[in-house]
Amino acid sequence: MPQLIENINEMQDLAGRERQDAKTIGVVPTMGFLHEGHLKLIREARRLSDTVITTVFVNPAQFGPAEDFDRYPRNLPRDIDLAGSAGTDIVFAPDAASIYPPGYCTYVDVTQLDSVLEGKSRPGHFRGVATVVTKLFNITKPHLAVFGQKDAQQVVVIKTLVRDLNLDVELVIVPTVREKDGLAMSSRNAYLTAEQRREASALYRSLQHADRRIREGERQATRIIGEMTDIISGQSSGVIDYISVADGATLEELPALNGHSEILVSLAVRFGNTRLIDNIHVSL
Ligand code: PAF
């Protein structure tokens, strides 16, 4: 059973002692309601570090006023069990009042990258992510931090944050874990009705189609996006928020793919009130 720490000072003291004892610390930041995708991140941290800290914190700063902060699924006892089974030594689960106490006024903006794709649909989201990740790094003092490729833009934002602020932490990125029918694992899948869950497999089929078309030589983004739209709209009731073909490093939208070596095809689709995201990288 992992140790549960809820207090910031206690976490910082313990992390400091681990470092003094020459232990490498790996952190896996999560918002809890853990699934197999998170467990894969924890196992990777276990493989690469002496002490594994899994953080469980539903970060209010990364939710918009009309978003699902209140109904976001939470189950700390279950998370502690699951995190332990995957090799976590410490679960750090602070409350919002200690992370953002009264008078809190410091935020981290990763400019430009935070206002495209997900950032365009969710203003302020990446400010919340960059701020809490910076705080979690300062509290858990990790040598390495493990994130999932499922949140592709988050990965680019955090890599940029680490580079620009010279944070002394190595980032380890783990491929997306998928259900048997290809749906990317996500805590938000729990919101889907049985019908929506079945239809949601169209998202990955559309991404696989894009992958195939790009590898066959298609270079016009509008054609790729049009064909993906046909798959999603034809095979599901999902309402497309965006489908994007962008440069994988800069997130710049690409009308034509020529001259780019890392392509990020990403999408966000709504099923009722549930917004799902997914992506694939294609290397040319
Ligand atoms: O990916 C997530 O679950 C969250 O965005 C993160 C990185 C834990 C920050 O709250």
mmCIF file of C-alpha atoms and ligand atoms in Angstrom:
data_model
loop_
_atom_site.group_PDB
_atom_site.id
_atom_site.type_symbol
_atom_site.label_atom_id
_atom_site.label_comp_id
_atom_site.label_asym_id
_atom_site.label_seq_id
_atom_site.Cartn_x
_atom_site.Cartn_y
_atom_site.Cartn_z
ATOM 1 C CA MET A 1 0.000 0.000 0.000
ATOM 2 C CA PRO A 2 1.529 3.383 -0.927
ATOM 3 C CA GLN A 3 1.935 6.134 1.643
ATOM 4 C CA LEU A 4 -0.705 8.872 1.312
ATOM 5 C CA ILE A 5 0.544 12.440 1.751
ATOM 6 C CA GLU A 6 -1.889 15.349 1.598
ATOM 7 C CA ASN A 7 0.287 18.071 3.079
ATOM 8 C CA ILE A 8 2.614 20.107 0.829
ATOM 9 C CA ASN A 9 5.371 20.648 3.421
ATOM 10 C CA GLU A 10 5.377 16.977 4.333
ATOM 11 C CA MET A 11 5.713 16.054 0.654
ATOM 12 C CA GLN A 12 8.546 18.539 0.100
ATOM 13 C CA ASP A 13 10.416 17.311 3.203
ATOM 14 C CA LEU A 14 10.084 13.692 2.168
ATOM 15 C CA ALA A 15 11.196 14.434 -1.413
ATOM 16 C CA GLY A 16 14.173 16.385 -0.036
ATOM 17 C CA ARG A 17 15.172 13.432 2.143
ATOM 18 C CA GLU A 18 14.900 11.008 -0.794
ATOM 19 C CA ARG A 19 17.201 13.262 -2.795
ATOM 20 C CA GLN A 20 19.681 13.479 0.104
ATOM 21 C CA ASP A 21 19.699 9.682 0.179
ATOM 22 C CA ALA A 22 20.612 9.750 -3.554
ATOM 23 C CA LYS A 23 17.272 8.241 -4.586
ATOM 24 C CA THR A 24 15.935 9.148 -8.023
ATOM 25 C CA ILE A 25 12.357 10.397 -7.866
ATOM 26 C CA GLY A 26 9.864 9.753 -10.654
ATOM 27 C CA VAL A 27 6.547 11.607 -10.574
ATOM 28 C CA VAL A 28 3.330 10.784 -12.431
ATOM 29 C CA PRO A 29 0.959 13.771 -12.300
ATOM 30 C CA THR A 30 -2.696 12.718 -12.632
ATOM 31 C CA MET A 31 -6.162 13.982 -11.887
ATOM 32 C CA GLY A 32 -7.067 10.584 -10.457
ATOM 33 C CA PHE A 33 -9.810 8.124 -11.391
ATOM 34 C CA LEU A 34 -6.919 6.035 -12.619
ATOM 35 C CA HIS A 35 -7.207 3.688 -15.573
ATOM 36 C CA GLU A 36 -4.821 1.411 -17.438
ATOM 37 C CA GLY A 37 -3.339 4.428 -19.275
ATOM 38 C CA HIS A 38 -2.223 5.963 -15.962
ATOM 39 C CA LEU A 39 -0.986 2.604 -14.693
ATOM 40 C CA LYS A 40 1.294 2.327 -17.708
ATOM 41 C CA LEU A 41 2.790 5.731 -16.811
ATOM 42 C CA ILE A 42 3.302 4.597 -13.213
ATOM 43 C CA ARG A 43 4.963 1.341 -14.330
ATOM 44 C CA GLU A 44 7.317 3.372 -16.509
ATOM 45 C CA ALA A 45 8.175 5.632 -13.554
ATOM 46 C CA ARG A 46 8.729 2.464 -11.453
ATOM 47 C CA ARG A 47 11.132 1.091 -14.068
ATOM 48 C CA LEU A 48 13.117 4.330 -14.245
ATOM 49 C CA SER A 49 13.258 5.610 -10.655
ATOM 50 C CA ASP A 50 13.875 4.552 -7.043
ATOM 51 C CA THR A 51 10.898 6.408 -5.573
ATOM 52 C CA VAL A 52 7.623 6.761 -7.452
ATOM 53 C CA ILE A 53 5.203 9.548 -6.538
ATOM 54 C CA THR A 54 1.760 9.609 -8.152
ATOM 55 C CA THR A 55 -0.051 12.888 -7.688
ATOM 56 C CA VAL A 56 -3.854 12.914 -7.604
ATOM 57 C CA PHE A 57 -5.295 16.397 -7.890
ATOM 58 C CA VAL A 58 -8.318 17.549 -9.895
ATOM 59 C CA ASN A 59 -6.913 20.941 -10.765
ATOM 60 C CA PRO A 60 -9.646 23.608 -10.759
ATOM 61 C CA ALA A 61 -7.371 26.057 -12.601
ATOM 62 C CA GLN A 62 -7.447 24.023 -15.813
ATOM 63 C CA PHE A 63 -11.251 23.818 -16.088
ATOM 64 C CA GLY A 64 -13.348 26.568 -17.678
ATOM 65 C CA PRO A 65 -16.440 27.861 -15.834
ATOM 66 C CA ALA A 66 -18.808 25.776 -18.010
ATOM 67 C CA GLU A 67 -16.627 22.633 -17.898
ATOM 68 C CA ASP A 68 -16.890 19.419 -15.894
ATOM 69 C CA PHE A 69 -14.811 20.241 -12.772
ATOM 70 C CA ASP A 70 -17.680 19.446 -10.375
ATOM 71 C CA ARG A 71 -18.664 16.184 -12.001
ATOM 72 C CA TYR A 72 -15.124 15.023 -12.869
ATOM 73 C CA PRO A 73 -14.955 11.447 -11.498
ATOM 74 C CA ARG A 74 -13.109 11.069 -8.192
ATOM 75 C CA ASN A 75 -12.287 8.015 -6.071
ATOM 76 C CA LEU A 76 -9.159 8.432 -3.950
ATOM 77 C CA PRO A 77 -9.261 5.069 -2.093
ATOM 78 C CA ARG A 78 -9.506 3.236 -5.428
ATOM 79 C CA ASP A 79 -6.712 5.419 -6.887
ATOM 80 C CA ILE A 80 -4.445 4.596 -3.932
ATOM 81 C CA ASP A 81 -5.007 0.857 -4.456
ATOM 82 C CA LEU A 82 -4.458 1.018 -8.205
ATOM 83 C CA ALA A 83 -1.446 3.325 -7.957
ATOM 84 C CA GLY A 84 0.083 0.939 -5.400
ATOM 85 C CA SER A 85 -0.554 -2.088 -7.606
ATOM 86 C CA ALA A 86 1.406 -0.405 -10.420
ATOM 87 C CA GLY A 87 4.383 0.407 -8.178
ATOM 88 C CA THR A 88 3.677 3.798 -6.583
ATOM 89 C CA ASP A 89 5.455 4.441 -3.285
ATOM 90 C CA ILE A 90 3.701 7.700 -2.426
ATOM 91 C CA VAL A 91 0.349 9.141 -3.471
ATOM 92 C CA PHE A 92 0.373 12.917 -3.098
ATOM 93 C CA ALA A 93 -3.225 14.158 -2.972
ATOM 94 C CA PRO A 94 -3.425 17.765 -1.781
ATOM 95 C CA ASP A 95 -6.672 19.710 -1.551
ATOM 96 C CA ALA A 96 -7.422 22.721 -3.727
ATOM 97 C CA ALA A 97 -7.249 25.147 -0.787
ATOM 98 C CA SER A 98 -3.629 24.247 -0.103
ATOM 99 C CA ILE A 99 -2.554 24.400 -3.762
ATOM 100 C CA TYR A 100 -4.422 27.681 -4.347
ATOM 101 C CA PRO A 101 -4.740 29.347 -0.918
ATOM 102 C CA PRO A 102 -6.540 32.693 -0.526
ATOM 103 C CA GLY A 103 -4.469 35.434 -2.160
ATOM 104 C CA TYR A 104 -2.925 33.036 -4.677
ATOM 105 C CA CYS A 105 -1.857 35.092 -7.721
ATOM 106 C CA THR A 106 1.010 33.429 -9.605
ATOM 107 C CA TYR A 107 0.406 31.670 -12.924
ATOM 108 C CA VAL A 108 2.593 30.202 -15.653
ATOM 109 C CA ASP A 109 1.707 31.050 -19.256
ATOM 110 C CA VAL A 110 3.268 29.111 -22.104
ATOM 111 C CA THR A 111 2.328 31.747 -24.629
ATOM 112 C CA GLN A 112 1.357 30.993 -28.253
ATOM 113 C CA LEU A 113 1.206 27.236 -27.726
ATOM 114 C CA ASP A 114 -1.608 27.749 -25.220
ATOM 115 C CA SER A 115 -4.029 29.419 -27.627
ATOM 116 C CA VAL A 116 -4.193 26.918 -30.514
ATOM 117 C CA LEU A 117 -6.081 23.598 -30.826
ATOM 118 C CA GLU A 118 -7.277 22.642 -27.320
ATOM 119 C CA GLY A 119 -6.282 26.087 -26.072
ATOM 120 C CA LYS A 120 -8.599 27.753 -28.594
ATOM 121 C CA SER A 121 -11.561 25.646 -27.433
ATOM 122 C CA ARG A 122 -10.560 25.780 -23.763
ATOM 123 C CA PRO A 123 -9.191 29.274 -22.975
ATOM 124 C CA GLY A 124 -7.045 29.248 -19.830
ATOM 125 C CA HIS A 125 -6.715 25.449 -19.807
ATOM 126 C CA PHE A 126 -2.962 25.318 -20.438
ATOM 127 C CA ARG A 127 -2.283 28.177 -18.027
ATOM 128 C CA GLY A 128 -3.887 25.966 -15.379
ATOM 129 C CA VAL A 129 -1.921 22.915 -16.513
ATOM 130 C CA ALA A 130 1.437 24.734 -16.704
ATOM 131 C CA THR A 131 0.869 26.341 -13.308
ATOM 132 C CA VAL A 132 -0.064 23.167 -11.473
ATOM 133 C CA VAL A 133 2.667 21.099 -13.149
ATOM 134 C CA THR A 134 5.260 23.700 -12.114
ATOM 135 C CA LYS A 135 3.917 23.598 -8.549
ATOM 136 C CA LEU A 136 3.823 19.785 -8.480
ATOM 137 C CA PHE A 137 7.445 19.681 -9.697
ATOM 138 C CA ASN A 138 8.473 22.121 -6.941
ATOM 139 C CA ILE A 139 6.655 20.060 -4.332
ATOM 140 C CA THR A 140 7.718 16.547 -5.383
ATOM 141 C CA LYS A 141 11.241 17.499 -6.618
ATOM 142 C CA PRO A 142 11.327 14.798 -9.322
ATOM 143 C CA HIS A 143 14.298 13.756 -11.441
ATOM 144 C CA LEU A 144 11.848 12.559 -14.057
ATOM 145 C CA ALA A 145 8.164 13.045 -14.809
ATOM 146 C CA VAL A 146 6.008 10.740 -16.902
ATOM 147 C CA PHE A 147 3.151 11.971 -19.116
ATOM 148 C CA GLY A 148 0.934 10.309 -21.713
ATOM 149 C CA GLN A 149 0.979 11.070 -25.434
ATOM 150 C CA LYS A 150 -2.834 11.034 -25.325
ATOM 151 C CA ASP A 151 -2.661 14.718 -24.331
ATOM 152 C CA ALA A 152 -0.395 15.660 -27.231
ATOM 153 C CA GLN A 153 -0.622 19.425 -26.843
ATOM 154 C CA GLN A 154 -0.093 19.149 -23.094
ATOM 155 C CA VAL A 155 3.136 17.283 -23.854
ATOM 156 C CA VAL A 156 4.344 20.066 -26.180
ATOM 157 C CA VAL A 157 3.359 22.733 -23.620
ATOM 158 C CA ILE A 158 5.145 20.956 -20.746
ATOM 159 C CA LYS A 159 8.276 20.298 -22.840
ATOM 160 C CA THR A 160 8.349 24.016 -23.665
ATOM 161 C CA LEU A 161 7.772 24.964 -20.013
ATOM 162 C CA VAL A 162 10.670 22.751 -18.904
ATOM 163 C CA ARG A 163 12.941 24.150 -21.616
ATOM 164 C CA ASP A 164 12.036 27.808 -21.150
ATOM 165 C CA LEU A 165 12.170 27.852 -17.334
ATOM 166 C CA ASN A 166 15.245 25.567 -17.203
ATOM 167 C CA LEU A 167 13.431 23.109 -14.967
ATOM 168 C CA ASP A 168 15.781 20.305 -13.967
ATOM 169 C CA VAL A 169 13.474 17.409 -14.753
ATOM 170 C CA GLU A 170 13.572 14.794 -17.495
ATOM 171 C CA LEU A 171 10.277 14.215 -19.309
ATOM 172 C CA VAL A 172 9.287 10.700 -20.289
ATOM 173 C CA ILE A 173 6.396 10.400 -22.750
ATOM 174 C CA VAL A 174 4.446 7.140 -22.967
ATOM 175 C CA PRO A 175 2.297 6.118 -25.984
ATOM 176 C CA THR A 176 -1.494 6.261 -25.675
ATOM 177 C CA VAL A 177 -3.151 3.172 -24.230
ATOM 178 C CA ARG A 178 -6.266 2.129 -26.149
ATOM 179 C CA GLU A 179 -9.304 -0.033 -25.550
ATOM 180 C CA LYS A 180 -9.701 -3.087 -27.814
ATOM 181 C CA ASP A 181 -11.708 -1.063 -30.365
ATOM 182 C CA GLY A 182 -9.080 1.689 -30.439
ATOM 183 C CA LEU A 183 -10.737 4.281 -28.176
ATOM 184 C CA ALA A 184 -8.030 6.103 -26.219
ATOM 185 C CA MET A 185 -8.339 5.438 -22.480
ATOM 186 C CA SER A 186 -9.552 8.477 -20.580
ATOM 187 C CA SER A 187 -11.250 9.117 -17.259
ATOM 188 C CA ARG A 188 -13.926 10.968 -19.240
ATOM 189 C CA ASN A 189 -14.923 7.758 -21.091
ATOM 190 C CA ALA A 190 -16.850 6.970 -17.890
ATOM 191 C CA TYR A 191 -19.366 9.684 -18.885
ATOM 192 C CA LEU A 192 -20.339 7.960 -22.169
ATOM 193 C CA THR A 193 -23.604 6.070 -22.603
ATOM 194 C CA ALA A 194 -23.288 2.536 -24.020
ATOM 195 C CA GLU A 195 -24.304 3.831 -27.457
ATOM 196 C CA GLN A 196 -21.848 6.747 -27.370
ATOM 197 C CA ARG A 197 -19.098 4.432 -26.131
ATOM 198 C CA ARG A 198 -19.681 2.137 -29.129
ATOM 199 C CA GLU A 199 -19.727 5.046 -31.585
ATOM 200 C CA ALA A 200 -16.623 6.653 -30.088
ATOM 201 C CA SER A 201 -14.391 4.044 -31.758
ATOM 202 C CA ALA A 202 -14.913 6.076 -34.969
ATOM 203 C CA LEU A 203 -12.375 8.602 -33.625
ATOM 204 C CA TYR A 204 -9.454 6.220 -33.781
ATOM 205 C CA ARG A 205 -10.669 4.791 -37.100
ATOM 206 C CA SER A 206 -10.532 8.314 -38.529
ATOM 207 C CA LEU A 207 -7.007 8.800 -37.156
ATOM 208 C CA GLN A 208 -5.884 5.477 -38.605
ATOM 209 C CA HIS A 209 -7.361 6.542 -41.926
ATOM 210 C CA ALA A 210 -5.358 9.783 -41.776
ATOM 211 C CA ASP A 211 -2.211 7.842 -40.946
ATOM 212 C CA ARG A 212 -2.768 5.559 -43.935
ATOM 213 C CA ARG A 213 -3.555 8.410 -46.330
ATOM 214 C CA ILE A 214 -0.469 10.397 -45.289
ATOM 215 C CA ARG A 215 1.758 7.345 -45.675
ATOM 216 C CA GLU A 216 0.239 6.726 -49.119
ATOM 217 C CA GLY A 217 1.345 10.229 -50.100
ATOM 218 C CA GLU A 218 -1.625 12.534 -49.433
ATOM 219 C CA ARG A 219 -0.222 15.970 -48.546
ATOM 220 C CA GLN A 220 -3.295 18.225 -48.554
ATOM 221 C CA ALA A 221 -4.642 18.744 -45.038
ATOM 222 C CA THR A 222 -8.124 19.717 -46.229
ATOM 223 C CA ARG A 223 -8.549 16.341 -47.963
ATOM 224 C CA ILE A 224 -7.366 14.421 -44.905
ATOM 225 C CA ILE A 225 -9.621 16.449 -42.601
ATOM 226 C CA GLY A 226 -12.576 16.055 -44.992
ATOM 227 C CA GLU A 227 -12.211 12.275 -45.087
ATOM 228 C CA MET A 228 -11.860 12.097 -41.291
ATOM 229 C CA THR A 229 -14.983 14.239 -40.935
ATOM 230 C CA ASP A 230 -16.882 11.816 -43.196
ATOM 231 C CA ILE A 231 -15.829 8.847 -41.057
ATOM 232 C CA ILE A 232 -16.746 10.465 -37.735
ATOM 233 C CA SER A 233 -20.000 12.029 -38.931
ATOM 234 C CA GLY A 234 -20.988 8.955 -40.933
ATOM 235 C CA GLN A 235 -20.287 6.430 -38.165
ATOM 236 C CA SER A 236 -21.235 8.301 -35.005
ATOM 237 C CA SER A 237 -23.404 11.010 -33.503
ATOM 238 C CA GLY A 238 -20.266 12.843 -32.345
ATOM 239 C CA VAL A 239 -20.105 16.589 -32.994
ATOM 240 C CA ILE A 240 -16.662 17.594 -34.198
ATOM 241 C CA ASP A 241 -15.067 20.458 -32.268
ATOM 242 C CA TYR A 242 -11.926 20.406 -34.431
ATOM 243 C CA ILE A 243 -9.767 18.143 -36.537
ATOM 244 C CA SER A 244 -6.263 19.444 -37.047
ATOM 245 C CA VAL A 245 -3.236 18.531 -39.102
ATOM 246 C CA ALA A 246 -0.308 20.373 -37.559
ATOM 247 C CA ASP A 247 3.460 20.343 -37.185
ATOM 248 C CA GLY A 248 4.167 17.993 -34.261
ATOM 249 C CA ALA A 249 6.762 20.273 -32.657
ATOM 250 C CA THR A 250 5.341 23.762 -33.197
ATOM 251 C CA LEU A 251 1.601 22.879 -33.426
ATOM 252 C CA GLU A 252 1.397 25.173 -36.472
ATOM 253 C CA GLU A 253 -1.586 24.175 -38.639
ATOM 254 C CA LEU A 254 -0.391 22.865 -41.985
ATOM 255 C CA PRO A 255 -2.395 23.400 -45.175
ATOM 256 C CA ALA A 256 0.166 21.169 -46.933
ATOM 257 C CA LEU A 257 2.441 18.618 -45.287
ATOM 258 C CA ASN A 258 5.439 18.964 -47.600
ATOM 259 C CA GLY A 259 8.683 19.837 -45.821
ATOM 260 C CA HIS A 260 7.501 18.741 -42.362
ATOM 261 C CA SER A 261 8.843 15.579 -40.730
ATOM 262 C CA GLU A 262 6.594 15.195 -37.653
ATOM 263 C CA ILE A 263 2.881 15.541 -38.278
ATOM 264 C CA LEU A 264 0.349 15.671 -35.438
ATOM 265 C CA VAL A 265 -3.184 14.752 -36.452
ATOM 266 C CA SER A 266 -5.491 15.593 -33.555
ATOM 267 C CA LEU A 267 -9.182 15.961 -32.879
ATOM 268 C CA ALA A 268 -11.787 16.832 -30.294
ATOM 269 C CA VAL A 269 -15.312 15.464 -30.623
ATOM 270 C CA ARG A 270 -18.338 15.885 -28.380
ATOM 271 C CA PHE A 271 -20.720 13.095 -27.502
ATOM 272 C CA GLY A 272 -23.489 14.894 -25.640
ATOM 273 C CA ASN A 273 -21.713 16.769 -22.827
ATOM 274 C CA THR A 274 -18.615 14.587 -23.081
ATOM 275 C CA ARG A 275 -15.676 15.968 -24.995
ATOM 276 C CA LEU A 276 -13.121 13.396 -26.163
ATOM 277 C CA ILE A 277 -9.680 14.126 -27.603
ATOM 278 C CA ASP A 278 -7.252 11.876 -29.431
ATOM 279 C CA ASN A 279 -4.268 12.137 -31.760
ATOM 280 C CA ILE A 280 -1.622 10.318 -33.720
ATOM 281 C CA HIS A 281 1.879 11.311 -34.765
ATOM 282 C CA VAL A 282 3.016 10.500 -38.293
ATOM 283 C CA SER A 283 6.746 10.687 -39.047
ATOM 284 C CA LEU A 284 7.629 11.441 -42.664
HETATM 285 O O1 PAF B 1 -3.042 15.173 -17.722
HETATM 286 C C1 PAF B 1 -3.605 15.425 -16.628
HETATM 287 O O2 PAF B 1 -4.213 14.585 -16.002
HETATM 288 C C2 PAF B 1 -3.516 16.837 -16.071
HETATM 289 O O3 PAF B 1 -3.611 17.786 -17.080
HETATM 290 C C3 PAF B 1 -2.248 17.065 -15.221
HETATM 291 C C4 PAF B 1 -0.976 16.940 -16.037
HETATM 292 C C5 PAF B 1 -2.218 16.062 -14.081
HETATM 293 C C6 PAF B 1 -2.279 18.463 -14.623
HETATM 294 O O4 PAF B 1 -3.388 18.655 -13.817
#
